[in-house]
Amino acid sequence: MRLAGRLQVACITSVAVVIAIFLADGGVGRFGTAADAFTSLGILSGLVGTDLLLIMMVLAARLPPIDRAFGHDRAMALHQSLGKPTLYLILAHAALLITGYALLENINVFAETWSMLTTLPDMPLAFIGFGLMILVVVTSVVVVRRRFRYEAWHAVHVLSYAAVLVAIPHQLSVGALLSDGTIAHYYWLALYSAVAGSIVLFRFVLPVWRSLRHGLVVDSIDHVAPGVVSISLTGRHLNQLRAISGQFFIWRFWAKGLWWQAHPFSLSAAPNGRSLRITVRGLGDASAELPRLRRGTRVSFEGPYGLFTENARTSPRVVLIAAGIGVAPIRSLLETVSFAPGNATVILRSHAAGDTYLVDELTDLCRVRGAELRIIAGRRPEGISSWLPADAARAGTTLRTIVPEIKHSDIYICGPRPWTDAVVRDARSGGVPKEQIHYERFDW
Ligand SMILES: Cc1cc2nc3c(=O)[nH]c(=O)nc-3n(C[C@H](O)[C@H](O)[C@H](O)COP(=O)(O)OP(=O)(O)OC[C@H]3O[C@@H](n4cnc5c(N)ncnc54)[C@H](O)[C@@H]3O)c2cc1C
């Protein structure tokens, strides 16, 4: 079975195990009264909700097997799609248990909540965790998230670790299900330890160790266009990073005002064992500061990540399509992706002629490697969903008319999200199978 399949089975199994824990504890038999039914459903939703929460954390932890199986953008999409169901289960857990206990003790839900908070030692922490989790999920809803700076949103999101940690004591101490000495207790601890261990190892220990080992520093900065720079980095044993064209790293530049934030940028040249290169367009405060970096600035990193590589190839022909700064990974792919001369097309899309980056390098590479370069300029039409300029879209031009062999090509696409979606739709309606379409998103 493929890695992605095995990971999916592992997730489903983990949910099945928590349901089995509930059943093994005699859960089915405790539905005789309304109070029991509320309490049992509350316990079950808490178990499944917590399990999903741990799965979400693993999906966001940038573990190498997850990146290899899904790619970070798909892993993050899965992480986001689990957010609401998980919140609803945890909300249901709290509401059902409070109602169940209130019915049992014949008091109202407010009195029951107060009684839980004041008589059960680990409950105040559990309520704090509950509040933090609501905060994290609410600030992640797209419309709310857009109002925050990325770093502010990220700082709130990191609170989910605290939310999970402070909820652990009540899971082990309230009720007998996960109490000390039971198999379920040890399973629960092992599950938490595995998740915490992999987060600490892959998010913190390995990146720090690798950054120290490779000692990356800024070597040179080339101005590509107004607001766009290529930054070359050198360091030790770079071939041992095993980075390949099309991948990205998450970089932290140890310069004033930048050291506290890390940003993803793709390789814009094939790694050669001596240096790495990225090309950055200043779109926000951090990326706009990068042209001012000094030679010798230390750089730490996480990665390499991403499936936007030669490894995704399925056919001998290749079409590379970029818009804007999406040209960065396309440029590195063009250097190393395998094809016979005449079997590759590079398409650069821009609003206006001359509005493209790295064109000289792409022109040279296309000449040396025998690829065709097409630069297509012009604004997209209003009211029609097309990735092409208005006049081309109205004339019925499609990817298939530009590249007649498109059905038998691997297509690599990198550009803004709506534009990328329009290229993917065009490719699909031109008969290109899903497995031949590869894209990198610059937003998660
Ligand atoms: C996989 C990937 C590869 C990328 N490769 C390139 C590249 O090669 N060249 C290039 O110019 N840009 C690239 N980007 C985009 C680049 O990461 C953002 O433009 C940059 O992080 C913006 O940061 P800022 O502080 O300058 O702007 P802000 O104003 O803080 O943010 C602008 C946008 O970038 C997003 N963003 C900010 N910080 C991060 C972060 N740490 N992680 C994810 N998204 C963030 C925000 O959500 C916002 O939509 C890539 C993004 C991704 C996800």
PDB file of N, CA and C and ligand atoms in Angstrom, residues 62 145 149-151 248-250 261-268 278-289 325-326 328-329 414 440-444, ligand 1:
ATOM      1  N   ARG A  62       4.708  19.008   9.970  1.00  0.00           N
ATOM      2  CA  ARG A  62       5.725  18.905   8.911  1.00  0.00           C
ATOM      3  C   ARG A  62       6.598  17.670   9.093  1.00  0.00           C
ATOM      4  N   ARG A 145      -9.506  35.145   9.884  1.00  0.00           N
ATOM      5  CA  ARG A 145      -8.052  35.043   9.720  1.00  0.00           C
ATOM      6  C   ARG A 145      -7.496  36.180   8.879  1.00  0.00           C
ATOM      7  N   ARG A 149      -2.581  39.839  10.936  1.00  0.00           N
ATOM      8  CA  ARG A 149      -1.287  39.602  10.295  1.00  0.00           C
ATOM      9  C   ARG A 149      -0.979  38.125  10.453  1.00  0.00           C
ATOM     10  N   TYR A 150      -0.221  37.532   9.499  1.00  0.00           N
ATOM     11  CA  TYR A 150       0.082  36.112   9.567  1.00  0.00           C
ATOM     12  C   TYR A 150       0.703  35.751  10.923  1.00  0.00           C
ATOM     13  N   GLU A 151       1.658  36.590  11.365  1.00  0.00           N
ATOM     14  CA  GLU A 151       2.392  36.255  12.598  1.00  0.00           C
ATOM     15  C   GLU A 151       1.462  36.282  13.819  1.00  0.00           C
ATOM     16  N   PHE A 248      10.672  23.643  -1.450  1.00  0.00           N
ATOM     17  CA  PHE A 248      10.802  24.895  -0.703  1.00  0.00           C
ATOM     18  C   PHE A 248      11.330  24.606   0.696  1.00  0.00           C
ATOM     19  N   PHE A 249      11.851  25.622   1.314  1.00  0.00           N
ATOM     20  CA  PHE A 249      12.283  25.575   2.712  1.00  0.00           C
ATOM     21  C   PHE A 249      11.531  26.666   3.464  1.00  0.00           C
ATOM     22  N   ILE A 250      11.505  26.560   4.771  1.00  0.00           N
ATOM     23  CA  ILE A 250      10.995  27.676   5.576  1.00  0.00           C
ATOM     24  C   ILE A 250      12.222  28.339   6.201  1.00  0.00           C
ATOM     25  N   GLN A 261      10.572  35.831  12.654  1.00  0.00           N
ATOM     26  CA  GLN A 261       9.570  35.225  11.762  1.00  0.00           C
ATOM     27  C   GLN A 261      10.242  34.330  10.722  1.00  0.00           C
ATOM     28  N   ALA A 262       9.532  33.275  10.323  1.00  0.00           N
ATOM     29  CA  ALA A 262      10.078  32.341   9.322  1.00  0.00           C
ATOM     30  C   ALA A 262       9.105  32.283   8.147  1.00  0.00           C
ATOM     31  N   HIS A 263       9.644  32.253   6.929  1.00  0.00           N
ATOM     32  CA  HIS A 263       8.775  32.297   5.746  1.00  0.00           C
ATOM     33  C   HIS A 263       9.167  31.239   4.728  1.00  0.00           C
ATOM     34  N   PRO A 264       8.175  30.661   4.053  1.00  0.00           N
ATOM     35  CA  PRO A 264       8.483  29.682   3.016  1.00  0.00           C
ATOM     36  C   PRO A 264       8.869  30.341   1.688  1.00  0.00           C
ATOM     37  N   PHE A 265       9.974  29.917   1.121  1.00  0.00           N
ATOM     38  CA  PHE A 265      10.366  30.340  -0.226  1.00  0.00           C
ATOM     39  C   PHE A 265      10.914  29.125  -0.966  1.00  0.00           C
ATOM     40  N   SER A 266      10.565  29.035  -2.254  1.00  0.00           N
ATOM     41  CA  SER A 266      10.986  27.887  -3.067  1.00  0.00           C
ATOM     42  C   SER A 266      12.392  28.102  -3.607  1.00  0.00           C
ATOM     43  N   LEU A 267      13.048  27.013  -3.922  1.00  0.00           N
ATOM     44  CA  LEU A 267      14.348  27.127  -4.590  1.00  0.00           C
ATOM     45  C   LEU A 267      14.103  27.637  -6.006  1.00  0.00           C
ATOM     46  N   SER A 268      14.891  28.623  -6.427  1.00  0.00           N
ATOM     47  CA  SER A 268      14.706  29.120  -7.791  1.00  0.00           C
ATOM     48  C   SER A 268      15.857  28.676  -8.690  1.00  0.00           C
ATOM     49  N   ILE A 278      17.131  31.343  -3.692  1.00  0.00           N
ATOM     50  CA  ILE A 278      15.692  31.625  -3.708  1.00  0.00           C
ATOM     51  C   ILE A 278      15.483  32.952  -4.435  1.00  0.00           C
ATOM     52  N   THR A 279      14.270  33.150  -4.955  1.00  0.00           N
ATOM     53  CA  THR A 279      13.938  34.439  -5.574  1.00  0.00           C
ATOM     54  C   THR A 279      12.664  34.926  -4.920  1.00  0.00           C
ATOM     55  N   VAL A 280      12.730  36.138  -4.378  1.00  0.00           N
ATOM     56  CA  VAL A 280      11.661  36.617  -3.518  1.00  0.00           C
ATOM     57  C   VAL A 280      11.080  37.910  -4.063  1.00  0.00           C
ATOM     58  N   ARG A 281       9.769  37.975  -4.058  1.00  0.00           N
ATOM     59  CA  ARG A 281       9.105  39.230  -4.405  1.00  0.00           C
ATOM     60  C   ARG A 281       8.584  39.863  -3.115  1.00  0.00           C
ATOM     61  N   GLY A 282       8.870  41.115  -2.918  1.00  0.00           N
ATOM     62  CA  GLY A 282       8.460  41.795  -1.677  1.00  0.00           C
ATOM     63  C   GLY A 282       6.972  42.064  -1.686  1.00  0.00           C
ATOM     64  N   LEU A 283       6.228  41.200  -1.001  1.00  0.00           N
ATOM     65  CA  LEU A 283       4.773  41.364  -0.982  1.00  0.00           C
ATOM     66  C   LEU A 283       4.272  41.835   0.377  1.00  0.00           C
ATOM     67  N   GLY A 284       5.131  41.719   1.395  1.00  0.00           N
ATOM     68  CA  GLY A 284       4.726  42.124   2.739  1.00  0.00           C
ATOM     69  C   GLY A 284       5.936  42.647   3.478  1.00  0.00           C
ATOM     70  N   ASP A 285       5.798  42.849   4.791  1.00  0.00           N
ATOM     71  CA  ASP A 285       6.887  43.507   5.522  1.00  0.00           C
ATOM     72  C   ASP A 285       8.184  42.697   5.502  1.00  0.00           C
ATOM     73  N   ALA A 286       8.116  41.384   5.723  1.00  0.00           N
ATOM     74  CA  ALA A 286       9.362  40.607   5.790  1.00  0.00           C
ATOM     75  C   ALA A 286       9.984  40.453   4.405  1.00  0.00           C
ATOM     76  N   SER A 287       9.196  40.055   3.412  1.00  0.00           N
ATOM     77  CA  SER A 287       9.770  39.814   2.087  1.00  0.00           C
ATOM     78  C   SER A 287      10.316  41.129   1.492  1.00  0.00           C
ATOM     79  N   ALA A 288       9.701  42.258   1.848  1.00  0.00           N
ATOM     80  CA  ALA A 288      10.189  43.542   1.329  1.00  0.00           C
ATOM     81  C   ALA A 288      11.507  43.957   1.982  1.00  0.00           C
ATOM     82  N   GLU A 289      11.802  43.384   3.153  1.00  0.00           N
ATOM     83  CA  GLU A 289      13.055  43.723   3.853  1.00  0.00           C
ATOM     84  C   GLU A 289      14.241  42.916   3.316  1.00  0.00           C
ATOM     85  N   ILE A 325       5.632  35.615  -9.276  1.00  0.00           N
ATOM     86  CA  ILE A 325       6.796  35.063  -8.603  1.00  0.00           C
ATOM     87  C   ILE A 325       6.734  33.523  -8.555  1.00  0.00           C
ATOM     88  N   GLY A 326       5.637  32.963  -9.025  1.00  0.00           N
ATOM     89  CA  GLY A 326       5.519  31.508  -9.184  1.00  0.00           C
ATOM     90  C   GLY A 326       6.587  30.964 -10.124  1.00  0.00           C
ATOM     91  N   ALA A 328       9.625  31.103  -9.616  1.00  0.00           N
ATOM     92  CA  ALA A 328      10.807  30.631  -8.865  1.00  0.00           C
ATOM     93  C   ALA A 328      10.981  29.097  -8.935  1.00  0.00           C
ATOM     94  N   PRO A 329      10.006  28.308  -8.461  1.00  0.00           N
ATOM     95  CA  PRO A 329      10.217  26.857  -8.536  1.00  0.00           C
ATOM     96  C   PRO A 329      10.226  26.328  -9.970  1.00  0.00           C
ATOM     97  N   CYS A 414       2.543  27.080 -11.135  1.00  0.00           N
ATOM     98  CA  CYS A 414       2.770  27.846  -9.906  1.00  0.00           C
ATOM     99  C   CYS A 414       2.397  29.312 -10.142  1.00  0.00           C
ATOM    100  N   GLU A 440       1.972  24.069  -7.039  1.00  0.00           N
ATOM    101  CA  GLU A 440       2.445  24.522  -5.724  1.00  0.00           C
ATOM    102  C   GLU A 440       1.667  25.765  -5.365  1.00  0.00           C
ATOM    103  N   ARG A 441       1.107  25.778  -4.174  1.00  0.00           N
ATOM    104  CA  ARG A 441       0.389  26.968  -3.720  1.00  0.00           C
ATOM    105  C   ARG A 441       1.312  27.803  -2.844  1.00  0.00           C
ATOM    106  N   PHE A 442       1.297  29.118  -3.045  1.00  0.00           N
ATOM    107  CA  PHE A 442       2.117  29.995  -2.211  1.00  0.00           C
ATOM    108  C   PHE A 442       1.344  30.504  -0.997  1.00  0.00           C
ATOM    109  N   ASP A 443       0.123  29.995  -0.798  1.00  0.00           N
ATOM    110  CA  ASP A 443      -0.580  30.325   0.446  1.00  0.00           C
ATOM    111  C   ASP A 443      -1.205  29.041   0.965  1.00  0.00           C
ATOM    112  N   TRP A 444      -1.226  28.892   2.317  1.00  0.00           N
ATOM    113  CA  TRP A 444      -1.810  27.675   2.907  1.00  0.00           C
ATOM    114  C   TRP A 444      -3.134  27.985   3.545  1.00  0.00           C
TER     115      TRP A 444
HETATM  116  C1  LIG B   1       5.258  26.719  -0.327  1.00  0.00           C
HETATM  117  C2  LIG B   1       5.491  28.201  -0.543  1.00  0.00           C
HETATM  118  C3  LIG B   1       6.504  28.613  -1.367  1.00  0.00           C
HETATM  119  C4  LIG B   1       6.705  29.986  -1.595  1.00  0.00           C
HETATM  120  N1  LIG B   1       7.723  30.381  -2.419  1.00  0.00           N
HETATM  121  C5  LIG B   1       7.901  31.693  -2.659  1.00  0.00           C
HETATM  122  C6  LIG B   1       8.947  32.137  -3.526  1.00  0.00           C
HETATM  123  O1  LIG B   1       9.698  31.349  -4.058  1.00  0.00           O
HETATM  124  N2  LIG B   1       9.092  33.473  -3.715  1.00  0.00           N
HETATM  125  C7  LIG B   1       8.252  34.396  -3.117  1.00  0.00           C
HETATM  126  O2  LIG B   1       8.443  35.594  -3.309  1.00  0.00           O
HETATM  127  N3  LIG B   1       7.247  33.998  -2.311  1.00  0.00           N
HETATM  128  C8  LIG B   1       7.053  32.687  -2.053  1.00  0.00           C
HETATM  129  N4  LIG B   1       6.053  32.284  -1.210  1.00  0.00           N
HETATM  130  C9  LIG B   1       5.211  33.315  -0.591  1.00  0.00           C
HETATM  131  C10 LIG B   1       5.916  33.891   0.631  1.00  0.00           C
HETATM  132  O3  LIG B   1       6.097  32.888   1.608  1.00  0.00           O
HETATM  133  C11 LIG B   1       5.101  35.011   1.244  1.00  0.00           C
HETATM  134  O4  LIG B   1       4.970  36.022   0.274  1.00  0.00           O
HETATM  135  C12 LIG B   1       5.794  35.577   2.439  1.00  0.00           C
HETATM  136  O5  LIG B   1       5.773  34.648   3.503  1.00  0.00           O
HETATM  137  C13 LIG B   1       5.115  36.865   2.840  1.00  0.00           C
HETATM  138  O6  LIG B   1       5.591  37.286   4.084  1.00  0.00           O
HETATM  139  P1  LIG B   1       5.607  38.843   4.434  1.00  0.00           P
HETATM  140  O7  LIG B   1       5.866  39.006   5.892  1.00  0.00           O
HETATM  141  O8  LIG B   1       6.515  39.548   3.510  1.00  0.00           O
HETATM  142  O9  LIG B   1       4.144  39.314   4.087  1.00  0.00           O
HETATM  143  P2  LIG B   1       2.823  39.319   4.942  1.00  0.00           P
HETATM  144  O10 LIG B   1       2.136  40.599   4.631  1.00  0.00           O
HETATM  145  O11 LIG B   1       3.089  38.962   6.376  1.00  0.00           O
HETATM  146  O12 LIG B   1       2.033  38.123   4.274  1.00  0.00           O
HETATM  147  C14 LIG B   1       1.626  38.170   2.913  1.00  0.00           C
HETATM  148  C15 LIG B   1       0.991  36.828   2.605  1.00  0.00           C
HETATM  149  O13 LIG B   1       1.911  35.744   2.838  1.00  0.00           O
HETATM  150  C16 LIG B   1       1.375  34.803   3.774  1.00  0.00           C
HETATM  151  N5  LIG B   1       2.439  34.442   4.734  1.00  0.00           N
HETATM  152  C17 LIG B   1       3.132  35.275   5.513  1.00  0.00           C
HETATM  153  N6  LIG B   1       4.009  34.608   6.268  1.00  0.00           N
HETATM  154  C18 LIG B   1       3.839  33.307   5.970  1.00  0.00           C
HETATM  155  C19 LIG B   1       4.423  32.107   6.443  1.00  0.00           C
HETATM  156  N7  LIG B   1       5.376  32.123   7.381  1.00  0.00           N
HETATM  157  N8  LIG B   1       3.977  30.940   5.940  1.00  0.00           N
HETATM  158  C20 LIG B   1       3.026  30.912   4.997  1.00  0.00           C
HETATM  159  N9  LIG B   1       2.429  32.003   4.494  1.00  0.00           N
HETATM  160  C21 LIG B   1       2.831  33.193   4.983  1.00  0.00           C
HETATM  161  C22 LIG B   1       0.262  35.532   4.512  1.00  0.00           C
HETATM  162  O14 LIG B   1      -0.785  34.647   4.856  1.00  0.00           O
HETATM  163  C23 LIG B   1      -0.224  36.535   3.507  1.00  0.00           C
HETATM  164  O15 LIG B   1      -1.214  35.984   2.684  1.00  0.00           O
HETATM  165  C24 LIG B   1       5.858  30.941  -0.976  1.00  0.00           C
HETATM  166  C25 LIG B   1       4.832  30.501  -0.122  1.00  0.00           C
HETATM  167  C26 LIG B   1       4.649  29.155   0.087  1.00  0.00           C
HETATM  168  C27 LIG B   1       3.531  28.709   1.004  1.00  0.00           C
END
